[in-house]
Short mmCIF file of C-alpha atoms in Angstrom, two decimals:
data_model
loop_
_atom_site.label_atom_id
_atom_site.label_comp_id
_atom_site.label_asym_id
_atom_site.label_seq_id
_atom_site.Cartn_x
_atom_site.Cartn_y
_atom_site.Cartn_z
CA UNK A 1 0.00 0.00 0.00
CA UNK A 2 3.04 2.24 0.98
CA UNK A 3 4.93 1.23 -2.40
CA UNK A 4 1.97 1.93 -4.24
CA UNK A 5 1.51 5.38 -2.91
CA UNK A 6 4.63 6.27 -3.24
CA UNK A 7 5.17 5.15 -7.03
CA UNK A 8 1.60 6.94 -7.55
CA UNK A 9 2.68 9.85 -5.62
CA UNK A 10 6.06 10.33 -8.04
CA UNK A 11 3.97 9.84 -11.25
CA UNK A 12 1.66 12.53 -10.44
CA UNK A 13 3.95 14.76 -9.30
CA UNK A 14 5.69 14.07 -12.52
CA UNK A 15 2.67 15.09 -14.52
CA UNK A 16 2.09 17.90 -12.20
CA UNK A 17 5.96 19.53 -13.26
CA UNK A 18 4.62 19.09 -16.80
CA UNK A 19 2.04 20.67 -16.24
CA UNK A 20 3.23 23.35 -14.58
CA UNK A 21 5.72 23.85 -17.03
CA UNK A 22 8.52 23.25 -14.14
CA UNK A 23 7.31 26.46 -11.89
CA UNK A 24 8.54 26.23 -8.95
CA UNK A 25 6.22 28.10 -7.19
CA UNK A 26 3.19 26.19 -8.42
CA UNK A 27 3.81 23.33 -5.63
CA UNK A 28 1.45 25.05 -3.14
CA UNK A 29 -1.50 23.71 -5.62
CA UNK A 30 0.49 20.90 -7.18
CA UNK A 31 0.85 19.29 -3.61
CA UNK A 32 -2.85 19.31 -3.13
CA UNK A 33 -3.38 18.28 -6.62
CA UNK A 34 -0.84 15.32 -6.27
CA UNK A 35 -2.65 14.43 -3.18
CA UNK A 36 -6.14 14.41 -4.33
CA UNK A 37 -5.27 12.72 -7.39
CA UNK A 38 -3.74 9.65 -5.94
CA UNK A 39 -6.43 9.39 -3.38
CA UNK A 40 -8.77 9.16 -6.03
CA UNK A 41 -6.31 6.61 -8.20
CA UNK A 42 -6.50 4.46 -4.70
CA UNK A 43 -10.08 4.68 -4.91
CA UNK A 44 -10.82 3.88 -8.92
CA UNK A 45 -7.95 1.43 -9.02
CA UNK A 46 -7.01 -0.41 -5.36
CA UNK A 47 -3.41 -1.90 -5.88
CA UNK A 48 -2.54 -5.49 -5.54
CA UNK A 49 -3.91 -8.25 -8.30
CA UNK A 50 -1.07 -7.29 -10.29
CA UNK A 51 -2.57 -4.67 -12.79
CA UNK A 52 0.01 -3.60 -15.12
CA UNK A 53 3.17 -5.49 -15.49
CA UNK A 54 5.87 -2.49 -15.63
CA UNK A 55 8.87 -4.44 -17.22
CA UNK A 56 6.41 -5.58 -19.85
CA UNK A 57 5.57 -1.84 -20.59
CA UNK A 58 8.84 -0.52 -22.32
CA UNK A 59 7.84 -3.63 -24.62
CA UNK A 60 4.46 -2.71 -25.18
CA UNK A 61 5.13 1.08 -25.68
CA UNK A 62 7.31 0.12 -28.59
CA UNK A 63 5.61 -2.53 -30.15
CA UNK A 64 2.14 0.06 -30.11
CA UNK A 65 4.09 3.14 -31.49
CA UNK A 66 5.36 0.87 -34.15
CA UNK A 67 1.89 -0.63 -35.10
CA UNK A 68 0.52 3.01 -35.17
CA UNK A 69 2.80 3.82 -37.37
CA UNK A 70 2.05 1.35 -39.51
CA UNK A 71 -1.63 1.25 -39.46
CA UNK A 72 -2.01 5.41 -39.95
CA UNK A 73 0.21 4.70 -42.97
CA UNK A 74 -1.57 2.27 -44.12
CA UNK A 75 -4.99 4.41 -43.83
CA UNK A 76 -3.80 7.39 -45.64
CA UNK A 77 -2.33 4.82 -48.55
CA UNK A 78 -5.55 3.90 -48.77
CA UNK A 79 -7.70 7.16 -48.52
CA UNK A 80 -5.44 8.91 -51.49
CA UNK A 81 -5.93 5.37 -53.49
CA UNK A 82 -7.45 6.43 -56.62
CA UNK A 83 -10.61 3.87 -56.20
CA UNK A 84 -11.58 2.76 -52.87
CA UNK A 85 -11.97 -0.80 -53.03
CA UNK A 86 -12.47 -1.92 -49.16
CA UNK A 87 -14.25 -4.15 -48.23
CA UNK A 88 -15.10 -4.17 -44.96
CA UNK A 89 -16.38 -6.90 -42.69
CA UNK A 90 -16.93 -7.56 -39.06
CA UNK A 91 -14.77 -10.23 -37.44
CA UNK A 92 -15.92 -12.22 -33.92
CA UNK A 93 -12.91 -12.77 -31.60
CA UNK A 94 -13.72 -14.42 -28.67
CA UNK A 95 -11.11 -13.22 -25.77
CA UNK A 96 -11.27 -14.92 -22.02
CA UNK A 97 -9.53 -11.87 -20.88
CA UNK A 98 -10.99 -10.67 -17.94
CA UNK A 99 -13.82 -7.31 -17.90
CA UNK A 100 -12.50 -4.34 -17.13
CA UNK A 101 -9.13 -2.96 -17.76
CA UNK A 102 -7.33 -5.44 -19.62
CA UNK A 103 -10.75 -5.79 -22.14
CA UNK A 104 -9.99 -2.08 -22.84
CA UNK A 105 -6.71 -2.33 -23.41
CA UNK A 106 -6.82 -4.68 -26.06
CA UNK A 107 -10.00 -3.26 -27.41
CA UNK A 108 -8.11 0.55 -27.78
CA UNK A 109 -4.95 -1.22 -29.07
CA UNK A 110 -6.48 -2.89 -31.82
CA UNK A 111 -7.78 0.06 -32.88
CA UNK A 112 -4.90 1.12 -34.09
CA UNK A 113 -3.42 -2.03 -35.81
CA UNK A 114 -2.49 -2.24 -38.74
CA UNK A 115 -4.04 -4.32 -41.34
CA UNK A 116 -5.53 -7.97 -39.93
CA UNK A 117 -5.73 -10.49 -41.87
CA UNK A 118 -3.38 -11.63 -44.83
CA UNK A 119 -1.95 -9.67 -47.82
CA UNK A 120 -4.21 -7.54 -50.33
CA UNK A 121 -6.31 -5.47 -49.05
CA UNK A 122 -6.72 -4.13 -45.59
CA UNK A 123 -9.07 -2.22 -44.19
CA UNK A 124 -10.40 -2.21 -40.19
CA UNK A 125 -12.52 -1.47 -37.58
CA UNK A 126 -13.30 -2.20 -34.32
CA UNK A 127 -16.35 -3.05 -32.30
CA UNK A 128 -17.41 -5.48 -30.28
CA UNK A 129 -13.93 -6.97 -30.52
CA UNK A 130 -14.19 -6.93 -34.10
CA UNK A 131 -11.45 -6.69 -36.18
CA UNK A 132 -11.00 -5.90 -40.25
CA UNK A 133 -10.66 -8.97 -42.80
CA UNK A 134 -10.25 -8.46 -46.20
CA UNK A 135 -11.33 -9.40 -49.61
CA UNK A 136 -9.84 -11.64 -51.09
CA UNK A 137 -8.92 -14.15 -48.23
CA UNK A 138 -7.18 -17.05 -50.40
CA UNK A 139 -3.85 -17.31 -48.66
CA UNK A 140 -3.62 -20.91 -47.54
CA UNK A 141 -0.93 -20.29 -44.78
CA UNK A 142 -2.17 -17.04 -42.96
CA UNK A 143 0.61 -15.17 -41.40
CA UNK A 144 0.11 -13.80 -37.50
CA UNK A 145 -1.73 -11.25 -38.05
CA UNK A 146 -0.82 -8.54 -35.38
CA UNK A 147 -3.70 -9.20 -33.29
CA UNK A 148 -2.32 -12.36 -32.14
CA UNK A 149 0.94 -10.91 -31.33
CA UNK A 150 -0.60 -8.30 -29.59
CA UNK A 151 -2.85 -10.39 -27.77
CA UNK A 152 0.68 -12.47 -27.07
CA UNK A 153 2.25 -9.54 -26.08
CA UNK A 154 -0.65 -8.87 -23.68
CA UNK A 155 -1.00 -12.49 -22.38
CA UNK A 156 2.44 -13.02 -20.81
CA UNK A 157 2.35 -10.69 -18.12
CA UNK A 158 -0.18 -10.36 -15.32
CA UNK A 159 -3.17 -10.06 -17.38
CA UNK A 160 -4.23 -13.36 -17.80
CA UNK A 161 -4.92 -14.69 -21.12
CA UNK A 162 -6.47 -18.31 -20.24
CA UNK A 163 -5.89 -18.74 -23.83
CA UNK A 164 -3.28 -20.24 -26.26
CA UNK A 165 -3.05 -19.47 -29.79
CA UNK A 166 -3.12 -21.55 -32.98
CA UNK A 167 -3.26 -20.76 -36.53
CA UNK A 168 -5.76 -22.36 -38.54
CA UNK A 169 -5.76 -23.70 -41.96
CA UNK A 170 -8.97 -21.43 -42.90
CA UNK A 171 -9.48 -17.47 -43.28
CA UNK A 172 -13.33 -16.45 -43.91
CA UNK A 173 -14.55 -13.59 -43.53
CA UNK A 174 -17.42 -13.54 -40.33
CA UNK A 175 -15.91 -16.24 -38.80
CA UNK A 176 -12.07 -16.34 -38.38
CA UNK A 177 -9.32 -14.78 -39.04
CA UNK A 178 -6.59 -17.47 -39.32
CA UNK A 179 -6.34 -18.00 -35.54
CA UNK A 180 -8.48 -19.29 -33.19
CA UNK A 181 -8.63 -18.69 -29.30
CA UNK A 182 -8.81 -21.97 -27.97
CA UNK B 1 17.22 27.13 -39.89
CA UNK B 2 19.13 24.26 -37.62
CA UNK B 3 18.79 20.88 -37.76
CA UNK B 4 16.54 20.92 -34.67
CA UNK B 5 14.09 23.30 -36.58
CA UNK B 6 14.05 21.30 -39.82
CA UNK B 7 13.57 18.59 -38.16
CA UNK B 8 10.45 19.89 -36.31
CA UNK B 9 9.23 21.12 -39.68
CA UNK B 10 9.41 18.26 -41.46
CA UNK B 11 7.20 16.32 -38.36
CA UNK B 12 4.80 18.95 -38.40
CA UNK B 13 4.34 18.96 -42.26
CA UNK B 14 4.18 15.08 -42.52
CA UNK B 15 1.83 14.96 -39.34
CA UNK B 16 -0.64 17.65 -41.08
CA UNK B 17 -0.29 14.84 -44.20
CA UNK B 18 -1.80 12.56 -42.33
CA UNK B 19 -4.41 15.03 -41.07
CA UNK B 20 -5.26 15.14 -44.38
CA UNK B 21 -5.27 11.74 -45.27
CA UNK B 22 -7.69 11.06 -42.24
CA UNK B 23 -10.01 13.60 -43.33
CA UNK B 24 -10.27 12.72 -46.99
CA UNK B 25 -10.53 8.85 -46.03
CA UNK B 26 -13.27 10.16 -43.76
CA UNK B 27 -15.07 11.20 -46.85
CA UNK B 28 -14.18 8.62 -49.38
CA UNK B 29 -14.56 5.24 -47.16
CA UNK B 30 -17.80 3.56 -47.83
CA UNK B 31 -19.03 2.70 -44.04
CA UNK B 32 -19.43 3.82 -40.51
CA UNK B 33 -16.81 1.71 -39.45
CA UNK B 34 -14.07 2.38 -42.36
CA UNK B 35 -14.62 6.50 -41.76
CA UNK B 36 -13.90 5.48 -38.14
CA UNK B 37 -10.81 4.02 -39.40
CA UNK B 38 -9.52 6.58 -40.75
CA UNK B 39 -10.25 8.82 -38.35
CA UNK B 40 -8.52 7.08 -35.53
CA UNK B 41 -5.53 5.86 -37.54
CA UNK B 42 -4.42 8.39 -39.28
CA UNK B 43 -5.14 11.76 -36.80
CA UNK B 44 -3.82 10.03 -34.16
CA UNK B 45 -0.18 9.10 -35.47
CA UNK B 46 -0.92 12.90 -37.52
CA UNK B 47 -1.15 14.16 -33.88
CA UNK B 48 1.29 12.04 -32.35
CA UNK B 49 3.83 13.50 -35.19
CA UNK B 50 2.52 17.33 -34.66
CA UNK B 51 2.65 16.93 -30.92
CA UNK B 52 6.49 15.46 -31.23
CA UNK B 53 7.77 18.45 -33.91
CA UNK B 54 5.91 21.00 -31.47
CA UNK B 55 8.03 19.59 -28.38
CA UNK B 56 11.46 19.88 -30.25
CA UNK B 57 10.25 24.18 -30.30
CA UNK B 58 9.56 23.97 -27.02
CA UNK B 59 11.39 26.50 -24.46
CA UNK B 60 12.11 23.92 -21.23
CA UNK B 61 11.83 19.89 -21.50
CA UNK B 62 9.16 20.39 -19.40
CA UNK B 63 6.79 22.31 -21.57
CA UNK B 64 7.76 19.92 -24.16
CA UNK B 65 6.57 16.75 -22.20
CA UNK B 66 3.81 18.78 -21.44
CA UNK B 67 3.10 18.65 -25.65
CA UNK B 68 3.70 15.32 -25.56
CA UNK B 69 1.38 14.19 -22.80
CA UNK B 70 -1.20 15.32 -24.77
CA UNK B 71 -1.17 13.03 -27.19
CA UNK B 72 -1.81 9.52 -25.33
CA UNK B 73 -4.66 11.47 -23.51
CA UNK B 74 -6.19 12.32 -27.28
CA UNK B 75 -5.06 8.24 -27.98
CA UNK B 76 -7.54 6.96 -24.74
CA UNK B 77 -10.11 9.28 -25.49
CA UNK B 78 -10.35 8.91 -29.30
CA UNK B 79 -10.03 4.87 -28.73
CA UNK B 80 -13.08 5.42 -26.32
CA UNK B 81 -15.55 7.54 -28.41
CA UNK B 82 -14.51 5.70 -31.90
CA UNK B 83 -15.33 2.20 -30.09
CA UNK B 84 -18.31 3.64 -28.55
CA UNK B 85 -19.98 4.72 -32.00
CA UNK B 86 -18.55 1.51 -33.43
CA UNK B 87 -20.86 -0.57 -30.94
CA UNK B 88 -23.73 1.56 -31.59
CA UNK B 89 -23.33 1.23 -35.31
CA UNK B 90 -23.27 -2.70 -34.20
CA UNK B 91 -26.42 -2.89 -31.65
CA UNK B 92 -28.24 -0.91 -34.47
CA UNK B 93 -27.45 -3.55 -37.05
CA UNK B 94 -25.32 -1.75 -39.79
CA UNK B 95 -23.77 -3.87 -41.54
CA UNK B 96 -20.11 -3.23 -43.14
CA UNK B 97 -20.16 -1.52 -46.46
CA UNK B 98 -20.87 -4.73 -49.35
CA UNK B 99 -20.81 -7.21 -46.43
CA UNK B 100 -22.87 -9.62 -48.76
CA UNK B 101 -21.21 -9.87 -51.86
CA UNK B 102 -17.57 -10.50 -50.09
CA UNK B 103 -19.25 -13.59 -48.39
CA UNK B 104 -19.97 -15.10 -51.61
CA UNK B 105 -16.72 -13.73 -53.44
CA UNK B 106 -14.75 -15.69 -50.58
CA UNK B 107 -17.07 -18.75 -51.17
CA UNK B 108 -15.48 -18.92 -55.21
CA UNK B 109 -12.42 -17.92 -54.29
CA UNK B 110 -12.65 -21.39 -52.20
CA UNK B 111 -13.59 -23.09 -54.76
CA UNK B 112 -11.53 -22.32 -56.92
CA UNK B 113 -8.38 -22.76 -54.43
CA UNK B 114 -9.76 -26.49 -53.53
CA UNK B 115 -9.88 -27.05 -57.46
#
């Protein structure tokens, strides 16, 4: 509880010195702010059950900066593409990750990944944990597609993913992707 | 100019590229869920690049973390809302843009692999 105040404390106060623009004398209100703020971060988010796994973050920052990257590329590609030709579709991915936090994680990450599914086309969305296919799905040994590393990358740490991957032989469109959560 | 300033300039031009590219996929994808797309994709890494050549102008390193924190703030909240209208687009049964004719196009193109 101590550790976790203290660690909570420093990050606050760290946004607090941004915020402030490094003033010195805003610390009168920045104290108070600091103070309030963690209070309320103990209250929202208790510590303990191992939330967020910090080595595995450095890792994850890198890997999602990366995929952004990619996918906002991708996206303008495709918007100056002299004819559109997406075709969109909805894909169901059932996830055993637990409500709450972790589910939005990977929900807000994927919405930045880059293309799902194999080669040609890509296009994407996200809903209820749905992610983009594309048209033509012939490709008879379908790469990972990043989901599953992300959903690897997510699995490893604290968050438990009561799940292991496998690729199928099959893409379609409405049903699978080329992996399966088993 | 230095090489700090170019280098800022050539961030903030490609970031207001992507800007661009959002906007104009915003009106040239065919669906609810494709316009979202493009929306999230490509102004947030426009924003994350706009945010980063702002930071390298900025007068102390902390008014140019300050920059910087503002763009995974605009990442959580623009995840949120696009996911949010997403769902709503779901529960009210819109379907994906020519969702019926790429079910039976992947049917042939079966076919014709298994052949």
């Amino acid at each position: 509880m101590m550790g976790a105040i203290l660690l909570r404390g420093a990050a606050f106060a760290l946004v607090w010195w941004m915020l402030a623009e490094g003033r010195a004398d805003s610390w009168g209100v920045g104290m108070v702010s600091v103070a309030a703020a963690v209070s309320a971060s103990l209250y929202l988010s208790p510590p303990g059950a191992g939330r967020l796994s910090l080595a595995g973050l450095p890792g994850f920052a890198g890997f999602f900066l990366m995929q952004s990257f990619r996918g906002g590329a991708q996206v303008a590609a495709q918007a100056f593409r002299p004819r559109i030709d997406l075709a969109p579709a909805l894909l169901e991915l059932p996830v055993t990750l637990p409500e709450g936090p972790p589910r939005a994680l990977l929900v807000n990450t994927l919405n930045l990944l880059p293309r799902i599914g194999n080669p040609t086309r890509r296009v994407g969305l996200s809903s209820t944990l749905a992610a983009p296919v594309n048209r033509r799905f012939r490709a008879r040994k379908p790469r990972k597609p990043p989901v599953s590393r992300l959903l690897y990358r997510l699995s490893p740490g604290q968050v438990p993913l009561a799940a292991t991957f496998r690729a199928t032989g099959a893409c379609h469109p409405m049903t699978s992707d080329g992996l399966s959560l088993t | 100019m230095t090489l700090l300033e170019a280098l800022s300039a050539l961030l903030l031009l490609s970031g207001a590229g992507f800007y661009l590219a959002g906007t104009v996929g915003l009106l040239r994808f065919p669906d609810v869920y494709t316009r979202l797309h493009a929306l999230t994709k490509a102004d947030n890494l426009g924003l994350g690049l706009l945010a980063l050549g702002l930071s390298l102008q900025a007068d102390s390193l902390a008014a140019g973390l300050k920059i910087l924190l503002v763009w995974p703030l605009v990442l959580v909240a623009s995840a949120a809302v696009s996911f949010a209208i997403a769902r709503r687009a779901h529960e009210l049964g819109i379907a994906p843009a020519g969702a019926d004719s790429q079910r039976r196009e992947s049917r042939a193109g079966d076919r014709r692999d298994g052949a």
